[in-house]
C-alpha cells in the first residue's frame, strides 16, 4: 500500500486552494498517518490563469470537470464546485460510474441527489465521503455514520449556519437591529451579497436533511422541512428571551415522533445556561441524542476555507487508508437501497413549549381576553408577563407568554383567536422552545 | 463479507453486560450498518454464575481470558476486565500475537503499555481500538486519529473525569464542602469507595497521556505528568473565582511549547462564559486546537455502562466493516515505531495567567509587601482584590490576585517570598488559568 493515492480536484476557490496547499504542506505527516502518499495529480476550475497562491504545476489541467472525474489517472475525485445540478452532479456521477471514490462538500447536491449517488457508490464499491457538507470542520458525519453504530437516534439538532448565528450573536451582544448585523456580516464576508439562502434557513435545511437521513435511516427529504428564517427576529424578542432565561438561535431540528419524523428549521429559544446557548458567532454546533450513548454535542468551525479543507482532507485520508476496493460502510449509514421512505410528521402536531410575544392596545380586558384564548386552546402557561417597552407608544403594551408543553395546532388556534379579537397592534410573534442541556 | 464477525468478551461487569445486551438488541441494525452480523461467540469473567441480565447461552465460556484471547473461534477480542498488568495485559498481548483484533476500554493499561501493544498490532496487521478508554462515549479517539488527519494539534484539554466534575459542580451550585460532595458522589455511585485515583487526578492523567500521543505523535508518557487533584479546592476558591468571572474545573491539558510538551492535570480557572465552563456534573468534554480546523469541542457522557458500551460497539462495528487483514491506519495515528520520544517541557516554564488567593493578617503594609513580591518576580497583575470573608476571623483578610501571563517559576518565587514575609495565616492557594472560548 505504498502507491500514492491520486487525487483530482474540481473547483479551486477558497476551499479547493486550501486543500491543495494543506495536502502539499502536510505531505510527510499525511503519508505517515495513511501509510502512503497523497498527491494531487489533476485539477479543474473555471479560470486557468487565476493566481490561487498554490503550486499546481504538478497537476494535469482539465477544462472539463467531467473529463477529470472520468480520468484513469485519479483514484479520488474531489468536488468543490458547488451547485445542485449541472457540472457538479455530472462530474460526481461520472466519477462514481468510473469507479472513482468521491469526496464532496456539496450539501445542496447531496440534499437533492444524495440517495441516488449513494446507490451508485455502493453498487460500484467506492466511497462517497462528505464530512465537509454539514457543519464544516465538525466531524459529525463520521460520528453519526461510524461512532454511533448500534445507537438509535431520537433527536438531532444544531446551529448549522454561521451567518445566522453571527447575526443573532451580535444582535444580542450589541443591541443592534437585524438589518445592521446583516450588513456587517456582508462587509466581513460572513454573508453573501444575496443572503436569502442563509437567513431564510435553506442552507440549514440542506444540512439538516443529511443529518436526518443518518439519524433515522430514512431517505433524504430536504423539500419536506418546515422553514422559518431569522429576518423577523427583533430586539424585542431577544430582550424578552433574555429576561426569561432564554437565548434565540436558528436551529435545525430533526425528531423521531410517534407520527413520523419532524424536520424543522426556525428561530428557537434555548435555555441561556445550556451549552449550545454559549455557541457564539460563526461557530456551529450539533447535538445528537441516542439511546445507548446519551447526549453528545460537537462544537466547532462551520465554514471557512481551512476548516472545510480539514474535513475534506480527513475524508481523503480515510480513503488513503483503505485498501483498493474496500468499502467502509454505507454512505448514509445504511445501504442506500434500504433507506426507508421519509414519513413526515405534521408540523401541527409538533409538541413543545412556546414563547409568544404580543403587542397590544393598553385597554381593560385585553389580558383577560388573551388568557381566555389560551385556556380555550387548552394551553397551560408557565408565565405571562406584561412589559412596558420604551420603544413603543404609551398606549401600547407588550405581553409575553411562555407555555408549558402544548402543540403547534393549539398555539395557532389561540393566536388566531387573539388576532381576531382585535387587540393586537402588530403581528403576534411565536418562537418555539427547544429543550437543551 | 456476509460471514459473522465473531466477538469474544473478557469481563462482564456493567460495561461488558451492556455490550452483550446492545449487540443482541441491535443485531439487525448493526448488520445493516456493517454489512455482516456481529455475534458474541465467547465470554470470560470471574464468576460464571452471576446473573447479569443478559443471555450468554450462545457463547462459549472460558475461565481463562488468555485462552479466550487465543481462541481460533473469535475474530475480535474485547477486553473489559481492567487493570494495567496481569490478565488484561496478558490477554490483549495473546490476542494480538494470535492475529485477533482487539477492542479495549482500559486507559490504565494503554497509558502504561499502549505503544508496545500498538507495535504488535501494527506488525500483525490487526486493529487495536480503544475509543472507550478516553472520555467514555465521546468519539475523541476517532476524531483525533481519523478526522483530524493532516492537522497539527497545538493544544488538547478537557474535563476527563466525571467524579471530579460532579463534585466541583455541586460545590459551586450548592455551596457544599468538598468532603460533603465527595460523600454524596460515593453514595450515588459516581465515586469509588477509595476515590484517590479520581480526585487526585491519576485517572485524568491516564486519559490525557493517550490524547497527548495522538495529538503530537509522541510516545505515551503517563508518568511524566504534572499532577494536582481537587481535594484542596475550597468554597473560598469557588466564590472568588465566580466573582472574577471564572469557574473551577479539573482539566487535563497537553500543550506543545517551544521547549517540549506540557502535560498537566490540575484545578483550572476557565472563563464562566466559555462553553467548557457550562459542562456540568459527570459530563466530560474535550477541546482540540489544531492549525487547519481551528477549535473543536466535544461534550458527552464520560462514563457509565451504556455510554462506554456505545464506544466499544462503535469500535467493534469499525472492525466489522473492515475486510479481513485490512489496517485502518496506525493505532496512535502514526506508526508506533515512529512515535517520537516524549520531550517534557519543564513545569517551571509553564506560561499563563494565575489566580492566587492569600489569607493574611489584617496589618498595615501587608498589601504593599505582597505587591512588592509580585513586582520583584516581574509579575504584572490584572486585578488585586482584598475581600472580607465572613468565614474568617475579624483580623484576617483574603487577598485575591489575578496575574497577566507570567511563568510558573515567577509565581512560585513570588509566593515563596510572600510566605517568608510571615503575613499569611494559611498556605497560599495557586490556581492556573486556562484560555478557553
CSV table of N, CA, C and O in Angstrom, one decimal, chain B residues 14-100:
chain,number,residue,atom,x,y,z
B,14,UNK,N,-20.5,-4.1,34.5
B,14,UNK,CA,-21.6,-3.2,33.9
B,14,UNK,C,-21.4,-3.0,32.4
B,14,UNK,O,-22.3,-3.1,31.6
B,15,UNK,N,-20.1,-2.6,32.0
B,15,UNK,CA,-19.9,-2.3,30.6
B,15,UNK,C,-20.0,-3.6,29.7
B,15,UNK,O,-20.7,-3.6,28.7
B,16,UNK,N,-19.4,-4.7,30.2
B,16,UNK,CA,-19.4,-5.9,29.4
B,16,UNK,C,-20.9,-6.4,29.2
B,16,UNK,O,-21.2,-6.8,28.1
B,17,UNK,N,-21.7,-6.4,30.3
B,17,UNK,CA,-23.1,-6.8,30.2
B,17,UNK,C,-23.8,-5.9,29.2
B,17,UNK,O,-24.6,-6.4,28.4
B,18,UNK,N,-23.5,-4.6,29.3
B,18,UNK,CA,-24.2,-3.6,28.3
B,18,UNK,C,-23.8,-4.0,26.9
B,18,UNK,O,-24.7,-3.9,26.0
B,19,UNK,N,-22.6,-4.3,26.7
B,19,UNK,CA,-22.1,-4.6,25.3
B,19,UNK,C,-22.9,-5.8,24.8
B,19,UNK,O,-23.4,-5.8,23.7
B,20,UNK,N,-22.9,-6.9,25.6
B,20,UNK,CA,-23.6,-8.1,25.2
B,20,UNK,C,-25.1,-7.8,24.9
B,20,UNK,O,-25.6,-8.2,23.8
B,21,UNK,N,-25.7,-7.0,25.8
B,21,UNK,CA,-27.2,-6.7,25.6
B,21,UNK,C,-27.4,-5.9,24.3
B,21,UNK,O,-28.3,-6.3,23.5
B,22,UNK,N,-26.6,-4.9,24.1
B,22,UNK,CA,-26.8,-4.0,23.0
B,22,UNK,C,-26.5,-4.7,21.7
B,22,UNK,O,-27.3,-4.6,20.7
B,23,UNK,N,-25.5,-5.5,21.7
B,23,UNK,CA,-25.2,-6.3,20.4
B,23,UNK,C,-26.3,-7.2,20.1
B,23,UNK,O,-26.6,-7.4,18.9
B,24,UNK,N,-27.0,-7.8,21.1
B,24,UNK,CA,-28.2,-8.6,20.8
B,24,UNK,C,-29.4,-7.8,20.4
B,24,UNK,O,-30.0,-8.1,19.3
B,25,UNK,N,-29.7,-6.8,21.1
B,25,UNK,CA,-30.9,-6.0,20.8
B,25,UNK,C,-30.8,-5.3,19.5
B,25,UNK,O,-31.8,-5.1,18.8
B,26,UNK,N,-29.6,-4.8,19.1
B,26,UNK,CA,-29.4,-4.1,17.9
B,26,UNK,C,-28.8,-4.9,16.8
B,26,UNK,O,-28.2,-4.3,15.8
B,27,UNK,N,-29.0,-6.2,16.8
B,27,UNK,CA,-28.3,-7.1,15.9
B,27,UNK,C,-28.7,-6.8,14.4
B,27,UNK,O,-27.8,-6.7,13.6
B,28,UNK,N,-29.9,-6.6,14.2
B,28,UNK,CA,-30.4,-6.4,12.8
B,28,UNK,C,-29.9,-5.0,12.3
B,28,UNK,O,-29.4,-4.9,11.2
B,29,UNK,N,-30.0,-4.0,13.1
B,29,UNK,CA,-29.5,-2.7,12.7
B,29,UNK,C,-28.0,-2.7,12.5
B,29,UNK,O,-27.5,-2.1,11.5
B,30,UNK,N,-27.2,-3.3,13.4
B,30,UNK,CA,-25.8,-3.4,13.2
B,30,UNK,C,-25.4,-4.1,11.9
B,30,UNK,O,-24.5,-3.8,11.2
B,31,UNK,N,-26.1,-5.2,11.6
B,31,UNK,CA,-25.9,-5.9,10.4
B,31,UNK,C,-26.1,-5.0,9.2
B,31,UNK,O,-25.3,-5.1,8.2
B,32,UNK,N,-27.2,-4.3,9.2
B,32,UNK,CA,-27.5,-3.3,8.1
B,32,UNK,C,-26.3,-2.3,8.0
B,32,UNK,O,-25.9,-2.0,6.9
B,33,UNK,N,-25.8,-1.8,9.1
B,33,UNK,CA,-24.8,-0.8,9.0
B,33,UNK,C,-23.4,-1.4,8.7
B,33,UNK,O,-22.6,-0.7,8.0
B,34,UNK,N,-23.2,-2.6,9.1
B,34,UNK,CA,-21.8,-3.1,8.9
B,34,UNK,C,-21.7,-4.1,7.7
B,34,UNK,O,-20.6,-4.4,7.3
B,35,UNK,N,-22.8,-4.5,7.2
B,35,UNK,CA,-22.8,-5.4,6.1
B,35,UNK,C,-22.6,-6.9,6.4
B,35,UNK,O,-22.5,-7.7,5.6
B,36,UNK,N,-22.5,-7.1,7.7
B,36,UNK,CA,-22.5,-8.5,8.2
B,36,UNK,C,-22.9,-8.6,9.7
B,36,UNK,O,-22.8,-7.6,10.4
B,37,UNK,N,-23.3,-9.8,10.1
B,37,UNK,CA,-23.7,-9.9,11.5
B,37,UNK,C,-22.5,-9.8,12.5
B,37,UNK,O,-21.4,-10.1,12.1
B,38,UNK,N,-22.8,-9.4,13.7
B,38,UNK,CA,-21.8,-9.4,14.7
B,38,UNK,C,-22.4,-10.3,15.8
B,38,UNK,O,-23.5,-10.1,16.3
B,39,UNK,N,-21.6,-11.3,16.2
B,39,UNK,CA,-22.1,-12.2,17.2
B,39,UNK,C,-21.1,-12.5,18.3
B,39,UNK,O,-19.9,-12.7,18.0
B,40,UNK,N,-21.6,-12.5,19.5
B,40,UNK,CA,-20.7,-12.8,20.7
B,40,UNK,C,-20.6,-14.3,20.8
B,40,UNK,O,-21.6,-15.0,21.1
B,41,UNK,N,-19.4,-14.8,20.5
B,41,UNK,CA,-19.3,-16.3,20.5
B,41,UNK,C,-18.6,-16.8,21.7
B,41,UNK,O,-18.6,-18.1,21.9
B,42,UNK,N,-17.9,-16.0,22.5
B,42,UNK,CA,-17.2,-16.5,23.6
B,42,UNK,C,-17.1,-15.4,24.7
B,42,UNK,O,-17.0,-14.2,24.3
B,43,UNK,N,-17.2,-15.8,25.9
B,43,UNK,CA,-17.1,-14.8,27.0
B,43,UNK,C,-16.2,-15.4,28.1
B,43,UNK,O,-16.0,-16.6,28.2
B,44,UNK,N,-15.7,-14.5,29.0
B,44,UNK,CA,-15.0,-14.9,30.1
B,44,UNK,C,-15.2,-13.9,31.3
B,44,UNK,O,-15.3,-12.7,31.0
B,45,UNK,N,-15.3,-14.4,32.5
B,45,UNK,CA,-15.4,-13.5,33.6
B,45,UNK,C,-15.0,-14.3,34.9
B,45,UNK,O,-14.8,-15.5,34.8
B,46,UNK,N,-15.0,-13.6,36.0
B,46,UNK,CA,-14.5,-14.2,37.2
B,46,UNK,C,-15.6,-15.2,37.7
B,46,UNK,O,-15.2,-16.3,38.1
B,47,UNK,N,-16.8,-14.8,37.7
B,47,UNK,CA,-17.8,-15.6,38.3
B,47,UNK,C,-18.8,-16.1,37.2
B,47,UNK,O,-19.6,-15.3,36.7
B,48,UNK,N,-18.8,-17.4,36.9
B,48,UNK,CA,-19.7,-17.9,35.9
B,48,UNK,C,-21.2,-17.8,36.2
B,48,UNK,O,-22.0,-17.7,35.4
B,49,UNK,N,-21.5,-17.8,37.5
B,49,UNK,CA,-22.9,-18.0,37.9
B,49,UNK,C,-23.6,-16.7,38.2
B,49,UNK,O,-24.8,-16.7,38.5
B,50,UNK,N,-22.9,-15.5,38.1
B,50,UNK,CA,-23.6,-14.3,38.4
B,50,UNK,C,-24.7,-14.0,37.4
B,50,UNK,O,-24.6,-14.4,36.2
B,51,UNK,N,-25.8,-13.4,37.9
B,51,UNK,CA,-26.9,-13.1,37.0
B,51,UNK,C,-26.6,-11.7,36.4
B,51,UNK,O,-26.7,-10.7,37.2
B,52,UNK,N,-26.4,-11.6,35.1
B,52,UNK,CA,-26.0,-10.3,34.5
B,52,UNK,C,-27.2,-9.8,33.7
B,52,UNK,O,-27.0,-8.8,33.0
B,53,UNK,N,-28.3,-10.5,33.7
B,53,UNK,CA,-29.4,-10.0,33.0
B,53,UNK,C,-29.3,-10.1,31.5
B,53,UNK,O,-30.0,-9.4,30.8
B,54,UNK,N,-28.3,-10.8,31.0
B,54,UNK,CA,-28.2,-11.0,29.6
B,54,UNK,C,-28.1,-12.5,29.2
B,54,UNK,O,-27.6,-13.3,30.1
B,55,UNK,N,-28.4,-12.8,28.0
B,55,UNK,CA,-28.4,-14.2,27.6
B,55,UNK,C,-27.0,-14.6,27.0
B,55,UNK,O,-26.6,-14.0,26.0
B,56,UNK,N,-26.3,-15.4,27.8
B,56,UNK,CA,-25.0,-15.8,27.3
B,56,UNK,C,-25.0,-17.3,26.8
B,56,UNK,O,-23.9,-17.9,26.6
B,57,UNK,N,-26.2,-17.8,26.6
B,57,UNK,CA,-26.3,-19.3,26.3
B,57,UNK,C,-25.6,-19.6,25.0
B,57,UNK,O,-25.1,-20.7,24.8
B,58,UNK,N,-25.5,-18.6,24.0
B,58,UNK,CA,-24.9,-18.9,22.7
B,58,UNK,C,-23.4,-18.8,22.7
B,58,UNK,O,-22.8,-19.1,21.7
B,59,UNK,N,-22.8,-18.3,23.8
B,59,UNK,CA,-21.4,-18.1,23.9
B,59,UNK,C,-20.6,-19.1,24.6
B,59,UNK,O,-21.1,-19.6,25.7
B,60,UNK,N,-19.5,-19.5,24.1
B,60,UNK,CA,-18.6,-20.4,24.8
B,60,UNK,C,-18.0,-19.8,26.0
B,60,UNK,O,-17.6,-18.6,26.0
B,61,UNK,N,-18.0,-20.5,27.2
B,61,UNK,CA,-17.5,-19.9,28.4
B,61,UNK,C,-16.0,-20.3,28.6
B,61,UNK,O,-15.6,-21.4,28.4
B,62,UNK,N,-15.2,-19.3,28.9
B,62,UNK,CA,-13.8,-19.5,29.2
B,62,UNK,C,-13.5,-19.0,30.6
B,62,UNK,O,-13.9,-17.9,31.0
B,63,UNK,N,-12.9,-19.9,31.4
B,63,UNK,CA,-12.5,-19.4,32.7
B,63,UNK,C,-11.2,-18.5,32.6
B,63,UNK,O,-11.0,-17.6,33.4
B,64,UNK,N,-10.4,-18.8,31.6
B,64,UNK,CA,-9.2,-18.1,31.4
B,64,UNK,C,-9.3,-17.1,30.3
B,64,UNK,O,-9.4,-17.5,29.1
B,65,UNK,N,-9.2,-15.8,30.6
B,65,UNK,CA,-9.3,-14.8,29.5
B,65,UNK,C,-8.2,-15.0,28.4
B,65,UNK,O,-8.4,-14.6,27.3
B,66,UNK,N,-7.0,-15.4,28.8
B,66,UNK,CA,-5.9,-15.6,27.9
B,66,UNK,C,-6.3,-16.7,26.9
B,66,UNK,O,-6.0,-16.6,25.7
B,67,UNK,N,-6.9,-17.8,27.4
B,67,UNK,CA,-7.3,-18.8,26.5
B,67,UNK,C,-8.4,-18.3,25.5
B,67,UNK,O,-8.4,-18.6,24.3
B,68,UNK,N,-9.3,-17.5,26.0
B,68,UNK,CA,-10.3,-16.9,25.2
B,68,UNK,C,-9.6,-16.0,24.1
B,68,UNK,O,-10.0,-16.1,22.9
B,69,UNK,N,-8.7,-15.2,24.5
B,69,UNK,CA,-8.0,-14.3,23.6
B,69,UNK,C,-7.3,-15.0,22.4
B,69,UNK,O,-7.3,-14.5,21.3
B,70,UNK,N,-6.8,-16.2,22.7
B,70,UNK,CA,-6.1,-17.0,21.7
B,70,UNK,C,-7.0,-17.9,20.9
B,70,UNK,O,-6.6,-18.4,19.9
B,71,UNK,N,-8.3,-18.0,21.3
B,71,UNK,CA,-9.2,-18.9,20.6
B,71,UNK,C,-9.3,-18.6,19.1
B,71,UNK,O,-9.4,-17.5,18.7
B,72,UNK,N,-9.3,-19.7,18.3
B,72,UNK,CA,-9.4,-19.5,16.9
B,72,UNK,C,-10.9,-19.3,16.5
B,72,UNK,O,-11.2,-19.0,15.4
B,73,UNK,N,-11.8,-19.3,17.5
B,73,UNK,CA,-13.2,-19.1,17.3
B,73,UNK,C,-13.6,-17.7,17.4
B,73,UNK,O,-14.8,-17.4,17.3
B,74,UNK,N,-12.7,-16.8,17.6
B,74,UNK,CA,-13.1,-15.4,17.6
B,74,UNK,C,-12.2,-14.6,16.6
B,74,UNK,O,-11.1,-15.0,16.3
B,75,UNK,N,-12.8,-13.4,16.2
B,75,UNK,CA,-12.1,-12.5,15.3
B,75,UNK,C,-11.7,-11.3,16.0
B,75,UNK,O,-10.7,-10.6,15.7
B,76,UNK,N,-12.4,-10.9,17.1
B,76,UNK,CA,-12.1,-9.7,17.9
B,76,UNK,C,-12.1,-10.1,19.4
B,76,UNK,O,-13.1,-10.8,19.8
B,77,UNK,N,-11.1,-9.7,20.1
B,77,UNK,CA,-11.1,-9.8,21.5
B,77,UNK,C,-11.4,-8.5,22.2
B,77,UNK,O,-10.7,-7.5,21.9
B,78,UNK,N,-12.4,-8.5,23.0
B,78,UNK,CA,-12.9,-7.3,23.7
B,78,UNK,C,-12.5,-7.4,25.2
B,78,UNK,O,-13.0,-8.3,25.9
B,79,UNK,N,-11.6,-6.5,25.6
B,79,UNK,CA,-11.0,-6.6,26.9
B,79,UNK,C,-11.7,-5.6,27.8
B,79,UNK,O,-11.6,-4.4,27.6
B,80,UNK,N,-12.5,-6.0,28.8
B,80,UNK,CA,-13.2,-5.1,29.7
B,80,UNK,C,-13.0,-5.5,31.1
B,80,UNK,O,-13.9,-5.4,32.0
B,81,UNK,N,-11.8,-6.1,31.4
B,81,UNK,CA,-11.5,-6.6,32.8
B,81,UNK,C,-10.9,-5.4,33.6
B,81,UNK,O,-11.2,-5.4,34.8
B,82,UNK,N,-10.1,-4.6,33.0
B,82,UNK,CA,-9.4,-3.6,33.7
B,82,UNK,C,-8.1,-4.1,34.4
B,82,UNK,O,-7.8,-5.3,34.4
B,83,UNK,N,-7.3,-3.1,34.9
B,83,UNK,CA,-6.0,-3.5,35.5
B,83,UNK,C,-4.9,-3.2,34.5
B,83,UNK,O,-5.1,-3.6,33.3
B,84,UNK,N,-3.8,-2.7,34.9
B,84,UNK,CA,-2.8,-2.3,33.9
B,84,UNK,C,-1.7,-3.4,33.8
B,84,UNK,O,-0.7,-3.2,33.1
B,85,UNK,N,-1.9,-4.5,34.5
B,85,UNK,CA,-1.0,-5.6,34.4
B,85,UNK,C,-1.8,-6.9,34.4
B,85,UNK,O,-3.1,-6.8,34.3
B,86,UNK,N,-1.2,-8.0,34.6
B,86,UNK,CA,-1.9,-9.3,34.9
B,86,UNK,C,-2.8,-9.7,33.7
B,86,UNK,O,-2.4,-9.5,32.5
B,87,UNK,N,-3.9,-10.3,34.0
B,87,UNK,CA,-4.8,-10.9,33.0
B,87,UNK,C,-5.1,-10.0,31.8
B,87,UNK,O,-5.1,-10.5,30.6
B,88,UNK,N,-5.4,-8.8,32.1
B,88,UNK,CA,-5.8,-7.9,31.0
B,88,UNK,C,-4.7,-7.7,30.0
B,88,UNK,O,-4.8,-7.9,28.8
B,89,UNK,N,-3.5,-7.4,30.5
B,89,UNK,CA,-2.3,-7.3,29.6
B,89,UNK,C,-2.0,-8.6,28.9
B,89,UNK,O,-1.7,-8.6,27.7
B,90,UNK,N,-1.9,-9.7,29.7
B,90,UNK,CA,-1.6,-11.0,29.1
B,90,UNK,C,-2.6,-11.3,28.0
B,90,UNK,O,-2.2,-11.8,26.9
B,91,UNK,N,-3.9,-11.1,28.2
B,91,UNK,CA,-4.9,-11.5,27.2
B,91,UNK,C,-4.8,-10.6,26.0
B,91,UNK,O,-4.9,-11.1,24.9
B,92,UNK,N,-4.6,-9.3,26.1
B,92,UNK,CA,-4.5,-8.5,25.0
B,92,UNK,C,-3.3,-8.9,24.1
B,92,UNK,O,-3.4,-9.0,22.9
B,93,UNK,N,-2.2,-9.1,24.8
B,93,UNK,CA,-1.0,-9.5,24.1
B,93,UNK,C,-1.2,-10.8,23.4
B,93,UNK,O,-0.8,-10.9,22.2
B,94,UNK,N,-1.8,-11.7,24.1
B,94,UNK,CA,-2.1,-13.0,23.4
B,94,UNK,C,-3.0,-12.9,22.2
B,94,UNK,O,-2.7,-13.5,21.2
B,95,UNK,N,-4.0,-12.0,22.3
B,95,UNK,CA,-4.9,-11.9,21.2
B,95,UNK,C,-4.2,-11.3,20.0
B,95,UNK,O,-4.3,-11.7,18.9
B,96,UNK,N,-3.4,-10.2,20.3
B,96,UNK,CA,-2.7,-9.6,19.1
B,96,UNK,C,-1.7,-10.6,18.5
B,96,UNK,O,-1.6,-10.7,17.3
B,97,UNK,N,-0.9,-11.3,19.4
B,97,UNK,CA,0.0,-12.3,18.8
B,97,UNK,C,-0.7,-13.3,18.0
B,97,UNK,O,-0.1,-13.8,17.0
B,98,UNK,N,-1.9,-13.6,18.4
B,98,UNK,CA,-2.7,-14.7,17.6
B,98,UNK,C,-3.4,-14.0,16.4
B,98,UNK,O,-4.1,-14.7,15.7
B,99,UNK,N,-3.2,-12.7,16.2
B,99,UNK,CA,-3.7,-12.1,15.0
B,99,UNK,C,-5.2,-11.7,15.1
B,99,UNK,O,-5.9,-11.6,14.1
B,100,UNK,N,-5.6,-11.6,16.4
B,100,UNK,CA,-7.0,-11.1,16.6
B,100,UNK,C,-7.0,-9.6,16.7
B,100,UNK,O,-6.1,-9.0,17.3
